[in-house]
CSV table of C-alpha atoms in Angstrom, one decimal:
chain,number,residue,atom,x,y,z
A,1,UNK,CA,-6.7,-31.2,-5.5
A,2,UNK,CA,-7.9,-32.1,-1.9
A,3,UNK,CA,-10.3,-29.5,-0.5
A,4,UNK,CA,-12.1,-28.9,2.7
A,5,UNK,CA,-15.2,-26.7,3.4
A,6,UNK,CA,-15.5,-25.5,6.9
A,7,UNK,CA,-18.7,-24.0,8.3
A,8,UNK,CA,-21.8,-24.5,10.4
A,9,UNK,CA,-25.3,-26.1,10.0
A,10,UNK,CA,-28.2,-23.9,11.3
A,11,UNK,CA,-29.4,-26.5,13.8
A,12,UNK,CA,-28.8,-26.7,17.5
A,13,UNK,CA,-28.6,-30.5,17.6
A,14,UNK,CA,-26.2,-31.1,14.8
A,15,UNK,CA,-22.9,-32.7,16.1
A,16,UNK,CA,-19.4,-32.0,15.0
A,17,UNK,CA,-18.8,-33.8,11.7
A,18,UNK,CA,-15.7,-34.2,9.6
A,19,UNK,CA,-15.9,-36.3,6.5
A,20,UNK,CA,-17.3,-36.5,3.0
A,21,UNK,CA,-20.5,-34.9,1.8
A,22,UNK,CA,-22.9,-36.4,-0.6
A,23,UNK,CA,-25.8,-34.7,-2.3
A,24,UNK,CA,-28.9,-36.8,-2.5
A,25,UNK,CA,-32.5,-35.9,-3.5
A,26,UNK,CA,-32.8,-32.3,-2.1
A,27,UNK,CA,-30.8,-33.3,1.0
A,28,UNK,CA,-27.1,-33.2,1.8
A,29,UNK,CA,-25.8,-36.3,3.5
A,30,UNK,CA,-23.1,-35.8,6.1
A,31,UNK,CA,-22.4,-39.2,7.5
A,32,UNK,CA,-25.6,-40.5,9.0
A,33,UNK,CA,-27.2,-37.0,9.0
A,34,UNK,CA,-29.3,-35.5,6.2
A,35,UNK,CA,-29.7,-31.7,6.1
A,36,UNK,CA,-31.7,-29.2,4.1
A,37,UNK,CA,-29.7,-27.3,1.4
A,38,UNK,CA,-32.0,-24.3,1.7
A,39,UNK,CA,-29.4,-22.0,3.2
A,40,UNK,CA,-26.0,-21.4,4.8
A,41,UNK,CA,-23.1,-23.8,4.6
A,42,UNK,CA,-25.2,-26.7,3.3
A,43,UNK,CA,-26.2,-24.5,0.3
A,44,UNK,CA,-22.5,-23.8,-0.4
A,45,UNK,CA,-21.7,-27.5,0.0
A,46,UNK,CA,-24.6,-28.5,-2.4
A,47,UNK,CA,-23.3,-26.1,-5.0
A,48,UNK,CA,-19.7,-27.4,-4.5
A,49,UNK,CA,-20.9,-31.1,-4.9
A,50,UNK,CA,-22.9,-30.3,-8.1
A,51,UNK,CA,-20.0,-28.4,-9.6
A,52,UNK,CA,-17.4,-31.0,-8.6
A,53,UNK,CA,-19.4,-33.7,-10.2
A,54,UNK,CA,-19.7,-31.8,-13.5
A,55,UNK,CA,-16.0,-31.0,-13.4
A,56,UNK,CA,-15.0,-34.6,-12.8
A,57,UNK,CA,-13.1,-33.9,-9.5
A,58,UNK,CA,-13.5,-35.2,-6.0
A,59,UNK,CA,-16.3,-33.8,-3.9
A,60,UNK,CA,-15.1,-31.7,-1.0
A,61,UNK,CA,-14.4,-33.0,2.5
A,62,UNK,CA,-16.3,-31.0,5.1
A,63,UNK,CA,-16.0,-29.9,8.7
A,64,UNK,CA,-19.2,-28.6,10.2
A,65,UNK,CA,-21.1,-28.3,13.5
A,66,UNK,CA,-24.5,-27.1,14.5
A,67,UNK,CA,-24.6,-23.4,15.5
A,68,UNK,CA,-27.6,-21.1,15.6
A,69,UNK,CA,-25.5,-18.1,16.6
A,70,UNK,CA,-24.4,-18.9,20.1
A,71,UNK,CA,-20.9,-19.7,18.9
A,72,UNK,CA,-20.8,-23.1,20.7
A,73,UNK,CA,-20.7,-25.1,17.5
A,74,UNK,CA,-18.2,-22.7,15.9
A,75,UNK,CA,-15.9,-23.1,18.9
A,76,UNK,CA,-15.9,-26.9,18.4
A,77,UNK,CA,-15.1,-26.4,14.7
A,78,UNK,CA,-12.2,-24.0,15.5
A,79,UNK,CA,-10.8,-26.4,18.1
A,80,UNK,CA,-11.1,-29.5,15.9
A,81,UNK,CA,-9.5,-27.7,13.0
A,82,UNK,CA,-6.6,-26.4,15.1
A,83,UNK,CA,-6.0,-30.0,16.3
A,84,UNK,CA,-6.5,-31.8,13.0
A,85,UNK,CA,-5.3,-29.4,10.3
A,86,UNK,CA,-1.8,-31.0,10.1
A,87,UNK,CA,-3.4,-34.4,9.4
A,88,UNK,CA,-6.1,-33.2,7.0
A,89,UNK,CA,-3.6,-31.0,5.2
A,90,UNK,CA,-5.9,-29.9,2.4
A,91,UNK,CA,-4.7,-28.0,-0.6
A,92,UNK,CA,-7.7,-25.7,-0.6
A,93,UNK,CA,-9.8,-24.6,2.4
A,94,UNK,CA,-13.1,-22.7,2.2
A,95,UNK,CA,-14.2,-21.0,5.4
A,96,UNK,CA,-17.8,-20.0,5.7
A,97,UNK,CA,-20.4,-19.3,8.4
A,98,UNK,CA,-18.4,-19.4,11.6
A,99,UNK,CA,-18.8,-17.1,14.6
A,100,UNK,CA,-16.1,-14.5,14.3
A,101,UNK,CA,-13.6,-15.1,17.1
A,102,UNK,CA,-10.2,-13.5,16.6
A,103,UNK,CA,-8.4,-15.7,19.2
A,104,UNK,CA,-9.6,-18.9,17.6
A,105,UNK,CA,-9.0,-17.5,14.1
A,106,UNK,CA,-5.4,-16.8,15.0
A,107,UNK,CA,-4.8,-20.2,16.5
A,108,UNK,CA,-6.1,-21.8,13.3
A,109,UNK,CA,-3.9,-19.4,11.3
A,110,UNK,CA,-0.8,-20.4,13.2
A,111,UNK,CA,-1.6,-24.1,12.5
A,112,UNK,CA,-2.0,-23.2,8.8
A,113,UNK,CA,1.4,-21.5,8.8
A,114,UNK,CA,2.9,-24.7,10.2
A,115,UNK,CA,1.8,-26.8,7.3
A,116,UNK,CA,4.5,-27.9,4.9
A,117,UNK,CA,2.4,-26.8,1.9
A,118,UNK,CA,0.3,-23.7,2.3
A,119,UNK,CA,-3.2,-24.3,1.2
A,120,UNK,CA,-5.2,-21.9,-1.0
A,121,UNK,CA,-7.5,-20.0,1.5
A,122,UNK,CA,-10.9,-18.8,0.6
A,123,UNK,CA,-13.0,-16.9,3.3
A,124,UNK,CA,-16.6,-16.0,3.0
A,125,UNK,CA,-19.3,-14.9,5.5
A,126,UNK,CA,-18.3,-14.8,9.2
A,127,UNK,CA,-14.8,-16.1,8.6
A,128,UNK,CA,-14.1,-13.3,6.2
A,129,UNK,CA,-15.1,-10.9,8.9
A,130,UNK,CA,-12.8,-12.4,11.4
A,131,UNK,CA,-10.0,-12.7,8.9
A,132,UNK,CA,-10.2,-8.9,8.4
A,133,UNK,CA,-10.7,-8.2,12.1
A,134,UNK,CA,-7.5,-10.1,12.8
A,135,UNK,CA,-5.4,-7.9,10.6
A,136,UNK,CA,-4.4,-11.0,8.6
A,137,UNK,CA,-6.6,-10.5,5.5
A,138,UNK,CA,-3.6,-10.5,3.2
A,139,UNK,CA,-2.8,-14.1,4.1
A,140,UNK,CA,-5.9,-15.2,2.3
A,141,UNK,CA,-6.2,-15.9,-1.4
A,142,UNK,CA,-9.9,-15.0,-2.0
A,143,UNK,CA,-12.6,-13.1,-0.2
A,144,UNK,CA,-16.1,-13.0,-1.6
A,145,UNK,CA,-17.9,-9.9,-0.2
A,146,UNK,CA,-21.0,-8.3,-1.4
A,147,UNK,CA,-21.1,-4.5,-1.7
A,148,UNK,CA,-22.0,-4.0,2.0
A,149,UNK,CA,-19.2,-6.3,3.1
A,150,UNK,CA,-16.8,-4.6,0.8
A,151,UNK,CA,-17.6,-1.3,2.5
A,152,UNK,CA,-16.7,-3.1,5.8
A,153,UNK,CA,-13.4,-4.2,4.3
A,154,UNK,CA,-12.8,-0.7,3.1
A,155,UNK,CA,-13.4,0.8,6.6
A,156,UNK,CA,-10.2,0.1,8.4
A,157,UNK,CA,-11.8,0.9,11.8
A,158,UNK,CA,-14.9,-1.4,11.5
A,159,UNK,CA,-14.8,-4.6,13.6
A,160,UNK,CA,-18.0,-5.9,11.9
A,161,UNK,CA,-20.2,-4.7,9.0
A,162,UNK,CA,-22.7,-3.4,11.6
A,163,UNK,CA,-20.2,-0.7,12.5
A,164,UNK,CA,-19.2,0.3,9.0
A,165,UNK,CA,-19.1,4.1,9.0
A,166,UNK,CA,-22.0,5.8,7.2
A,167,UNK,CA,-19.9,7.9,4.9
A,168,UNK,CA,-18.5,4.8,3.2
A,169,UNK,CA,-21.6,4.4,1.1
A,170,UNK,CA,-22.4,0.9,0.0
A,171,UNK,CA,-23.1,1.8,-3.6
A,172,UNK,CA,-22.1,-0.4,-6.4
A,173,UNK,CA,-20.7,2.4,-8.5
A,174,UNK,CA,-18.1,3.0,-5.8
A,175,UNK,CA,-16.8,-0.6,-5.8
A,176,UNK,CA,-13.4,0.2,-7.5
A,177,UNK,CA,-12.8,3.0,-4.9
A,178,UNK,CA,-13.7,0.7,-2.0
A,179,UNK,CA,-11.5,-2.0,-3.3
A,180,UNK,CA,-8.6,0.4,-3.4
A,181,UNK,CA,-9.3,1.5,0.2
A,182,UNK,CA,-9.4,-2.1,1.3
A,183,UNK,CA,-6.0,-2.9,-0.2
A,184,UNK,CA,-4.5,0.4,1.1
A,185,UNK,CA,-5.1,-0.9,4.6
A,186,UNK,CA,-4.2,-4.5,3.9
A,187,UNK,CA,-7.8,-5.5,4.6
A,188,UNK,CA,-8.3,-7.6,1.5
A,189,UNK,CA,-7.2,-11.0,0.3
A,190,UNK,CA,-4.9,-11.6,-2.8
A,191,UNK,CA,-8.0,-11.6,-5.0
A,192,UNK,CA,-11.5,-10.3,-4.3
A,193,UNK,CA,-14.7,-11.4,-5.9
A,194,UNK,CA,-17.3,-8.7,-5.1
A,195,UNK,CA,-20.8,-10.0,-5.6
A,196,UNK,CA,-23.4,-7.5,-6.9
A,197,UNK,CA,-25.3,-6.4,-10.0
A,198,UNK,CA,-22.0,-6.8,-11.8
A,199,UNK,CA,-19.6,-9.3,-10.1
A,200,UNK,CA,-16.2,-7.7,-9.9
A,201,UNK,CA,-12.9,-9.6,-9.8
A,202,UNK,CA,-10.1,-7.6,-8.4
A,203,UNK,CA,-6.6,-7.7,-7.0
A,204,UNK,CA,-4.2,-5.1,-5.5
A,205,UNK,CA,-3.7,-3.8,-9.0
A,206,UNK,CA,-7.4,-2.9,-9.2
A,207,UNK,CA,-10.4,-4.3,-11.1
A,208,UNK,CA,-9.4,-7.3,-13.3
A,209,UNK,CA,-12.8,-8.3,-14.7
A,210,UNK,CA,-16.5,-7.6,-14.5
A,211,UNK,CA,-19.2,-10.1,-15.1
A,212,UNK,CA,-22.6,-8.5,-15.7
A,213,UNK,CA,-24.4,-11.0,-17.8
A,214,UNK,CA,-26.9,-12.5,-17.6
A,215,UNK,CA,-28.4,-10.1,-15.1
A,216,UNK,CA,-31.2,-11.7,-13.0
A,217,UNK,CA,-32.5,-9.0,-10.7
A,218,UNK,CA,-34.6,-11.4,-8.6
A,219,UNK,CA,-31.4,-13.1,-7.3
A,220,UNK,CA,-30.4,-10.2,-5.0
A,221,UNK,CA,-32.9,-10.9,-2.2
A,222,UNK,CA,-32.6,-14.7,-2.4
A,223,UNK,CA,-30.6,-16.0,0.6
A,224,UNK,CA,-27.8,-18.3,-0.4
A,225,UNK,CA,-27.0,-17.0,-3.9
A,226,UNK,CA,-23.7,-15.8,-2.6
A,227,UNK,CA,-23.1,-19.2,-0.9
A,228,UNK,CA,-23.7,-21.0,-4.2
A,229,UNK,CA,-21.3,-18.7,-6.0
A,230,UNK,CA,-18.6,-19.3,-3.4
A,231,UNK,CA,-19.2,-23.1,-3.7
A,232,UNK,CA,-18.9,-23.0,-7.5
A,233,UNK,CA,-15.8,-20.9,-7.5
A,234,UNK,CA,-14.2,-23.1,-5.0
A,235,UNK,CA,-14.9,-26.2,-7.1
A,236,UNK,CA,-13.4,-24.5,-10.2
A,237,UNK,CA,-10.2,-23.6,-8.1
A,238,UNK,CA,-10.1,-27.2,-6.9
A,239,UNK,CA,-10.2,-28.2,-10.6
A,240,UNK,CA,-7.0,-26.2,-11.1
A,241,UNK,CA,-8.5,-23.1,-12.7
A,242,UNK,CA,-6.5,-20.0,-11.8
A,243,UNK,CA,-8.3,-17.9,-9.2
A,244,UNK,CA,-9.3,-14.9,-11.3
A,245,UNK,CA,-10.5,-17.2,-14.1
A,246,UNK,CA,-12.4,-19.3,-11.6
A,247,UNK,CA,-14.1,-16.2,-10.2
A,248,UNK,CA,-15.2,-15.0,-13.7
A,249,UNK,CA,-16.4,-18.4,-14.7
A,250,UNK,CA,-18.1,-19.1,-11.4
A,251,UNK,CA,-19.9,-15.7,-11.5
A,252,UNK,CA,-21.2,-16.5,-15.0
A,253,UNK,CA,-22.3,-20.0,-14.0
A,254,UNK,CA,-24.2,-18.7,-11.0
A,255,UNK,CA,-26.0,-16.1,-13.1
A,256,UNK,CA,-26.8,-18.7,-15.8
A,257,UNK,CA,-28.2,-20.9,-13.1
A,258,UNK,CA,-30.4,-18.0,-12.0
A,259,UNK,CA,-31.5,-17.3,-15.5
A,260,UNK,CA,-32.5,-20.9,-16.1
A,261,UNK,CA,-34.4,-21.1,-12.9
A,262,UNK,CA,-36.5,-18.1,-13.7
A,263,UNK,CA,-36.8,-17.1,-10.0
A,264,UNK,CA,-38.9,-14.5,-8.2
A,265,UNK,CA,-37.6,-12.7,-5.1
A,266,UNK,CA,-39.6,-15.3,-3.1
A,267,UNK,CA,-37.6,-18.3,-4.6
A,268,UNK,CA,-35.1,-20.2,-2.5
A,269,UNK,CA,-31.5,-21.2,-3.3
A,270,UNK,CA,-32.7,-24.7,-3.3
A,271,UNK,CA,-35.0,-23.8,-6.3
A,272,UNK,CA,-32.0,-22.3,-8.1
A,273,UNK,CA,-29.6,-25.1,-7.5
A,274,UNK,CA,-31.7,-27.5,-9.5
A,275,UNK,CA,-30.6,-25.5,-12.6
A,276,UNK,CA,-26.9,-25.6,-11.8
A,277,UNK,CA,-26.2,-28.9,-13.7
A,278,UNK,CA,-27.8,-27.5,-16.8
A,279,UNK,CA,-25.8,-24.2,-16.4
A,280,UNK,CA,-22.6,-26.2,-16.1
A,281,UNK,CA,-23.5,-28.3,-19.2
A,282,UNK,CA,-24.2,-25.2,-21.2
A,283,UNK,CA,-21.1,-23.3,-20.2
A,284,UNK,CA,-19.0,-26.5,-20.7
A,285,UNK,CA,-20.3,-26.9,-24.3
A,286,UNK,CA,-19.4,-23.2,-24.8
A,287,UNK,CA,-15.9,-24.3,-24.0
A,288,UNK,CA,-14.8,-23.2,-20.5
B,1,UNK,CA,-16.3,14.7,29.8
B,2,UNK,CA,-17.3,11.2,30.8
B,3,UNK,CA,-17.4,10.2,27.2
B,4,UNK,CA,-13.8,11.4,26.7
B,5,UNK,CA,-12.7,9.5,29.7
B,6,UNK,CA,-14.3,6.4,28.4
B,7,UNK,CA,-12.6,6.9,25.1
B,8,UNK,CA,-9.2,7.4,26.7
B,9,UNK,CA,-9.7,4.3,28.9
B,10,UNK,CA,-10.7,2.0,26.0
B,11,UNK,CA,-7.7,3.2,23.9
B,12,UNK,CA,-5.4,2.3,26.8
B,13,UNK,CA,-7.0,-1.2,26.9
B,14,UNK,CA,-6.5,-1.6,23.2
B,15,UNK,CA,-2.9,-0.6,23.6
B,16,UNK,CA,-2.4,-3.3,26.3
B,17,UNK,CA,-4.1,-5.9,24.0
B,18,UNK,CA,-1.7,-5.2,21.3
B,19,UNK,CA,1.3,-5.6,23.6
B,20,UNK,CA,0.0,-9.0,24.7
B,21,UNK,CA,-0.8,-10.1,21.2
B,22,UNK,CA,1.6,-12.6,19.7
B,23,UNK,CA,0.3,-12.2,16.2
B,24,UNK,CA,1.2,-9.4,14.1
B,25,UNK,CA,0.4,-5.8,13.8
B,26,UNK,CA,-3.0,-4.3,13.3
B,27,UNK,CA,-5.2,-6.7,15.0
B,28,UNK,CA,-8.6,-5.2,15.8
B,29,UNK,CA,-10.4,-5.9,19.0
B,30,UNK,CA,-13.5,-8.1,18.7
B,31,UNK,CA,-14.5,-7.1,22.2
B,32,UNK,CA,-16.9,-4.5,23.5
B,33,UNK,CA,-17.3,-2.9,26.9
B,34,UNK,CA,-20.3,-2.3,29.1
B,35,UNK,CA,-20.2,0.8,31.3
B,36,UNK,CA,-22.4,1.0,34.3
B,37,UNK,CA,-23.1,3.6,36.9
B,38,UNK,CA,-22.6,1.4,39.9
B,39,UNK,CA,-20.4,-1.5,40.8
B,40,UNK,CA,-23.3,-3.5,42.0
B,41,UNK,CA,-24.8,-3.4,38.5
B,42,UNK,CA,-21.5,-4.6,37.1
B,43,UNK,CA,-21.4,-7.5,39.4
B,44,UNK,CA,-25.0,-8.5,38.8
B,45,UNK,CA,-24.5,-8.1,35.0
B,46,UNK,CA,-21.3,-10.2,35.1
B,47,UNK,CA,-23.1,-12.9,36.9
B,48,UNK,CA,-26.1,-13.0,34.6
B,49,UNK,CA,-23.9,-13.0,31.5
B,50,UNK,CA,-21.7,-15.7,32.8
B,51,UNK,CA,-24.7,-17.8,33.6
B,52,UNK,CA,-25.8,-17.4,30.0
B,53,UNK,CA,-22.5,-18.8,28.9
B,54,UNK,CA,-21.0,-15.5,27.6
B,55,UNK,CA,-17.3,-15.0,28.1
B,56,UNK,CA,-17.1,-11.8,30.1
B,57,UNK,CA,-14.5,-10.3,32.4
B,58,UNK,CA,-14.6,-7.3,34.7
B,59,UNK,CA,-11.8,-4.8,34.3
B,60,UNK,CA,-10.7,-2.3,36.8
B,61,UNK,CA,-11.0,1.2,35.6
B,62,UNK,CA,-8.1,3.7,35.6
B,63,UNK,CA,-8.1,6.4,38.2
B,64,UNK,CA,-9.4,9.0,35.7
B,65,UNK,CA,-12.6,7.1,35.1
B,66,UNK,CA,-13.9,7.2,38.6
B,67,UNK,CA,-16.9,9.4,38.0
B,68,UNK,CA,-19.5,6.8,38.3
B,69,UNK,CA,-17.9,4.1,36.2
B,70,UNK,CA,-16.0,2.1,38.7
B,71,UNK,CA,-15.9,-1.1,36.7
B,72,UNK,CA,-16.5,-2.1,33.1
B,73,UNK,CA,-17.4,-5.5,31.6
B,74,UNK,CA,-15.5,-6.7,28.6
B,75,UNK,CA,-17.6,-9.0,26.3
B,76,UNK,CA,-17.4,-10.5,22.8
B,77,UNK,CA,-18.7,-7.8,20.5
B,78,UNK,CA,-20.4,-10.3,18.2
B,79,UNK,CA,-22.7,-11.4,21.1
B,80,UNK,CA,-24.0,-7.8,21.6
B,81,UNK,CA,-27.5,-8.7,20.8
B,82,UNK,CA,-27.7,-11.5,23.2
B,83,UNK,CA,-26.0,-9.4,25.9
B,84,UNK,CA,-28.5,-6.6,25.4
B,85,UNK,CA,-31.4,-9.0,25.6
B,86,UNK,CA,-30.2,-10.6,28.9
B,87,UNK,CA,-29.6,-7.2,30.5
B,88,UNK,CA,-32.9,-5.9,29.2
B,89,UNK,CA,-34.7,-8.8,30.7
B,90,UNK,CA,-33.0,-8.1,34.0
B,91,UNK,CA,-33.8,-4.4,33.7
B,92,UNK,CA,-30.1,-3.7,34.0
B,93,UNK,CA,-29.3,-0.9,31.5
B,94,UNK,CA,-25.6,-0.1,31.0
B,95,UNK,CA,-24.7,3.5,30.8
B,96,UNK,CA,-23.0,2.7,27.5
B,97,UNK,CA,-22.2,-0.2,25.3
B,98,UNK,CA,-19.2,0.4,23.1
B,99,UNK,CA,-16.9,-1.4,20.7
B,100,UNK,CA,-13.4,-1.4,21.9
B,101,UNK,CA,-12.0,-0.8,18.5
B,102,UNK,CA,-13.0,2.8,18.2
B,103,UNK,CA,-15.4,4.4,20.6
B,104,UNK,CA,-16.5,6.9,18.0
B,105,UNK,CA,-18.1,4.2,15.9
B,106,UNK,CA,-21.8,4.2,15.5
B,107,UNK,CA,-24.0,1.4,14.4
B,108,UNK,CA,-25.2,1.7,10.8
B,109,UNK,CA,-28.2,3.9,10.5
B,110,UNK,CA,-28.8,4.0,6.7
B,111,UNK,CA,-31.2,1.7,5.0
B,112,UNK,CA,-31.3,0.7,1.4
B,113,UNK,CA,-34.7,-0.1,0.0
B,114,UNK,CA,-35.4,-1.9,-3.3
B,115,UNK,CA,-38.9,-2.3,-4.7
B,116,UNK,CA,-39.3,-5.4,-6.9
B,117,UNK,CA,-43.0,-4.6,-7.7
B,118,UNK,CA,-44.7,-7.4,-5.7
B,119,UNK,CA,-41.9,-7.6,-3.3
B,120,UNK,CA,-40.0,-5.1,-1.1
B,121,UNK,CA,-36.5,-5.5,0.2
B,122,UNK,CA,-34.8,-3.5,3.0
B,123,UNK,CA,-31.1,-3.8,3.7
B,124,UNK,CA,-29.6,-2.7,7.0
B,125,UNK,CA,-25.8,-3.0,7.1
B,126,UNK,CA,-25.1,-6.4,5.7
B,127,UNK,CA,-28.6,-7.9,6.2
B,128,UNK,CA,-31.6,-7.9,3.9
B,129,UNK,CA,-35.2,-8.8,4.5
B,130,UNK,CA,-37.7,-9.2,1.7
B,131,UNK,CA,-41.5,-9.3,2.0
B,132,UNK,CA,-44.4,-10.0,-0.3
B,133,UNK,CA,-46.3,-6.7,-0.4
B,134,UNK,CA,-49.7,-8.3,-0.8
B,135,UNK,CA,-49.7,-10.3,2.4
B,136,UNK,CA,-46.6,-8.9,4.2
B,137,UNK,CA,-45.1,-12.4,4.3
B,138,UNK,CA,-41.3,-12.6,4.7
B,139,UNK,CA,-40.1,-14.4,1.6
B,140,UNK,CA,-36.4,-14.1,2.0
B,141,UNK,CA,-33.6,-13.2,4.4
B,142,UNK,CA,-30.1,-12.8,3.0
B,143,UNK,CA,-26.7,-11.3,3.6
B,144,UNK,CA,-24.7,-11.5,6.8
B,145,UNK,CA,-22.1,-13.9,7.9
B,146,UNK,CA,-22.7,-14.9,11.5
B,147,UNK,CA,-24.2,-18.4,12.1
B,148,UNK,CA,-27.5,-17.2,13.4
B,149,UNK,CA,-28.3,-15.8,9.9
B,150,UNK,CA,-29.3,-19.1,8.3
B,151,UNK,CA,-31.2,-20.1,11.5
B,152,UNK,CA,-33.1,-16.7,11.5
B,153,UNK,CA,-33.9,-17.2,7.8
B,154,UNK,CA,-35.2,-20.6,8.5
B,155,UNK,CA,-37.4,-19.4,11.3
B,156,UNK,CA,-38.7,-16.2,9.8
B,157,UNK,CA,-39.3,-17.0,6.1
B,158,UNK,CA,-42.9,-17.8,5.5
B,159,UNK,CA,-44.3,-15.8,8.5
B,160,UNK,CA,-46.0,-12.4,8.2
B,161,UNK,CA,-44.3,-9.3,9.3
B,162,UNK,CA,-46.8,-8.6,12.1
B,163,UNK,CA,-46.8,-12.2,13.4
B,164,UNK,CA,-43.2,-13.1,13.5
B,165,UNK,CA,-41.0,-13.0,16.6
B,166,UNK,CA,-38.7,-10.0,16.4
B,167,UNK,CA,-35.3,-11.1,15.1
B,168,UNK,CA,-33.6,-9.8,18.3
B,169,UNK,CA,-35.6,-12.4,20.3
B,170,UNK,CA,-34.0,-15.2,18.3
B,171,UNK,CA,-30.7,-13.9,17.1
B,172,UNK,CA,-27.5,-13.7,19.1
B,173,UNK,CA,-25.1,-11.6,17.0
B,174,UNK,CA,-24.6,-8.3,15.3
B,175,UNK,CA,-25.9,-9.7,12.1
B,176,UNK,CA,-29.1,-10.6,14.0
B,177,UNK,CA,-29.1,-7.0,15.3
B,178,UNK,CA,-28.8,-5.7,11.8
B,179,UNK,CA,-31.7,-7.9,10.7
B,180,UNK,CA,-33.8,-6.5,13.6
B,181,UNK,CA,-33.2,-3.0,12.1
B,182,UNK,CA,-34.2,-4.1,8.7
B,183,UNK,CA,-37.4,-5.7,10.2
B,184,UNK,CA,-38.2,-2.4,12.1
B,185,UNK,CA,-37.8,-0.4,8.9
B,186,UNK,CA,-40.2,-2.8,7.1
B,187,UNK,CA,-42.6,-2.4,10.0
B,188,UNK,CA,-42.3,1.4,9.7
B,189,UNK,CA,-43.0,1.2,6.0
B,190,UNK,CA,-45.8,-1.4,6.2
B,191,UNK,CA,-47.7,-0.6,9.4
B,192,UNK,CA,-50.3,-3.1,8.4
């Protein structure tokens, strides 16, 4: 399955890049550029590259640009995508750290609607925010929120997680209720993977699966563990696993990766990703 | 009274947006408005924000909002942190800064704190900051979805709580703003 990962690189000077990504020694190679895999979309890309190698599928194509929050790089990505989507025509698109912009989102959405074959759509981070904000969440196949972001999806009035109303408590034991609220207002994708102490896979019908083991408490504060999970799940979907199964398997792999890495709350995602190949080997021998 | 007028006015604008919108249904506004006392402030603020590359537009107020709020500035809500910083630098305080979506919305005010023994994590909205309690060094920044989050993490991790630049001086988005709140809560808990 052809797949494309769309996001940003946390550098001001990184130009618009569309093409393959290769994972080298602790660096991600995007054309002539090498970037750190310590956080953000590069961390997701690194996880996707490792997982695709283990699964024997093609590595993802990528579309990224430097953006440190001003939105300039995101605008270039949106523009490029809306102009080139019909040519790229991937079967799976993963959207990640992009500045939420409803107008640009809707332009890209219209181009997606024009494609002969509708791609599978995964949205995480800023693009999940804007997908919800646009009122088009149900056009997506998978969102990957954490508990706080699920509360944002459940609050039909919130334009950003920062404005989630206080009475919608972001407590993990309320996850099933918040999932239901999100679907009631059509603010959720076809499937949800809610990241937390237990990862929860859900659809409009409710909770489908929970993945609670192994539990590695220290992973919660580590920036990028959600990005790695999204990258692994995307690779599994690109390898033709059904979405709910890919979510369960990806959640388990991400946790095993954490277990093997023996992290502390001061570890980085880069430290953890070194253990992903072993986690994939172990789970493969267990017969996924 | 003024608050009600502002609410009514913004709802009208939201209604107009929906009529113009070619895409379906329940689109939420990603815009906010800045309300000032005087037109001169609006003009000055518009000029400053445009110079900074922020897409803003000045809207004429309806007749029932002529009690000191002669004009409002519409701005991308996600850029609220940057907008606030620019206006603060220029000592140009708006009467109110409000999301267009629902003027009764309030920013998150609840913090979640998790103690990992040697480490302390504070979450505000969707952003988390974790420090090493022994030396108050920031060891991780996580959560969030706007593109300044990885940049802020890269800049702040490894620095001590009392030496780092406040996230609001580096961030540009609401995620950056949420991280500022987490940082302030950590400062409150660890006065040093």
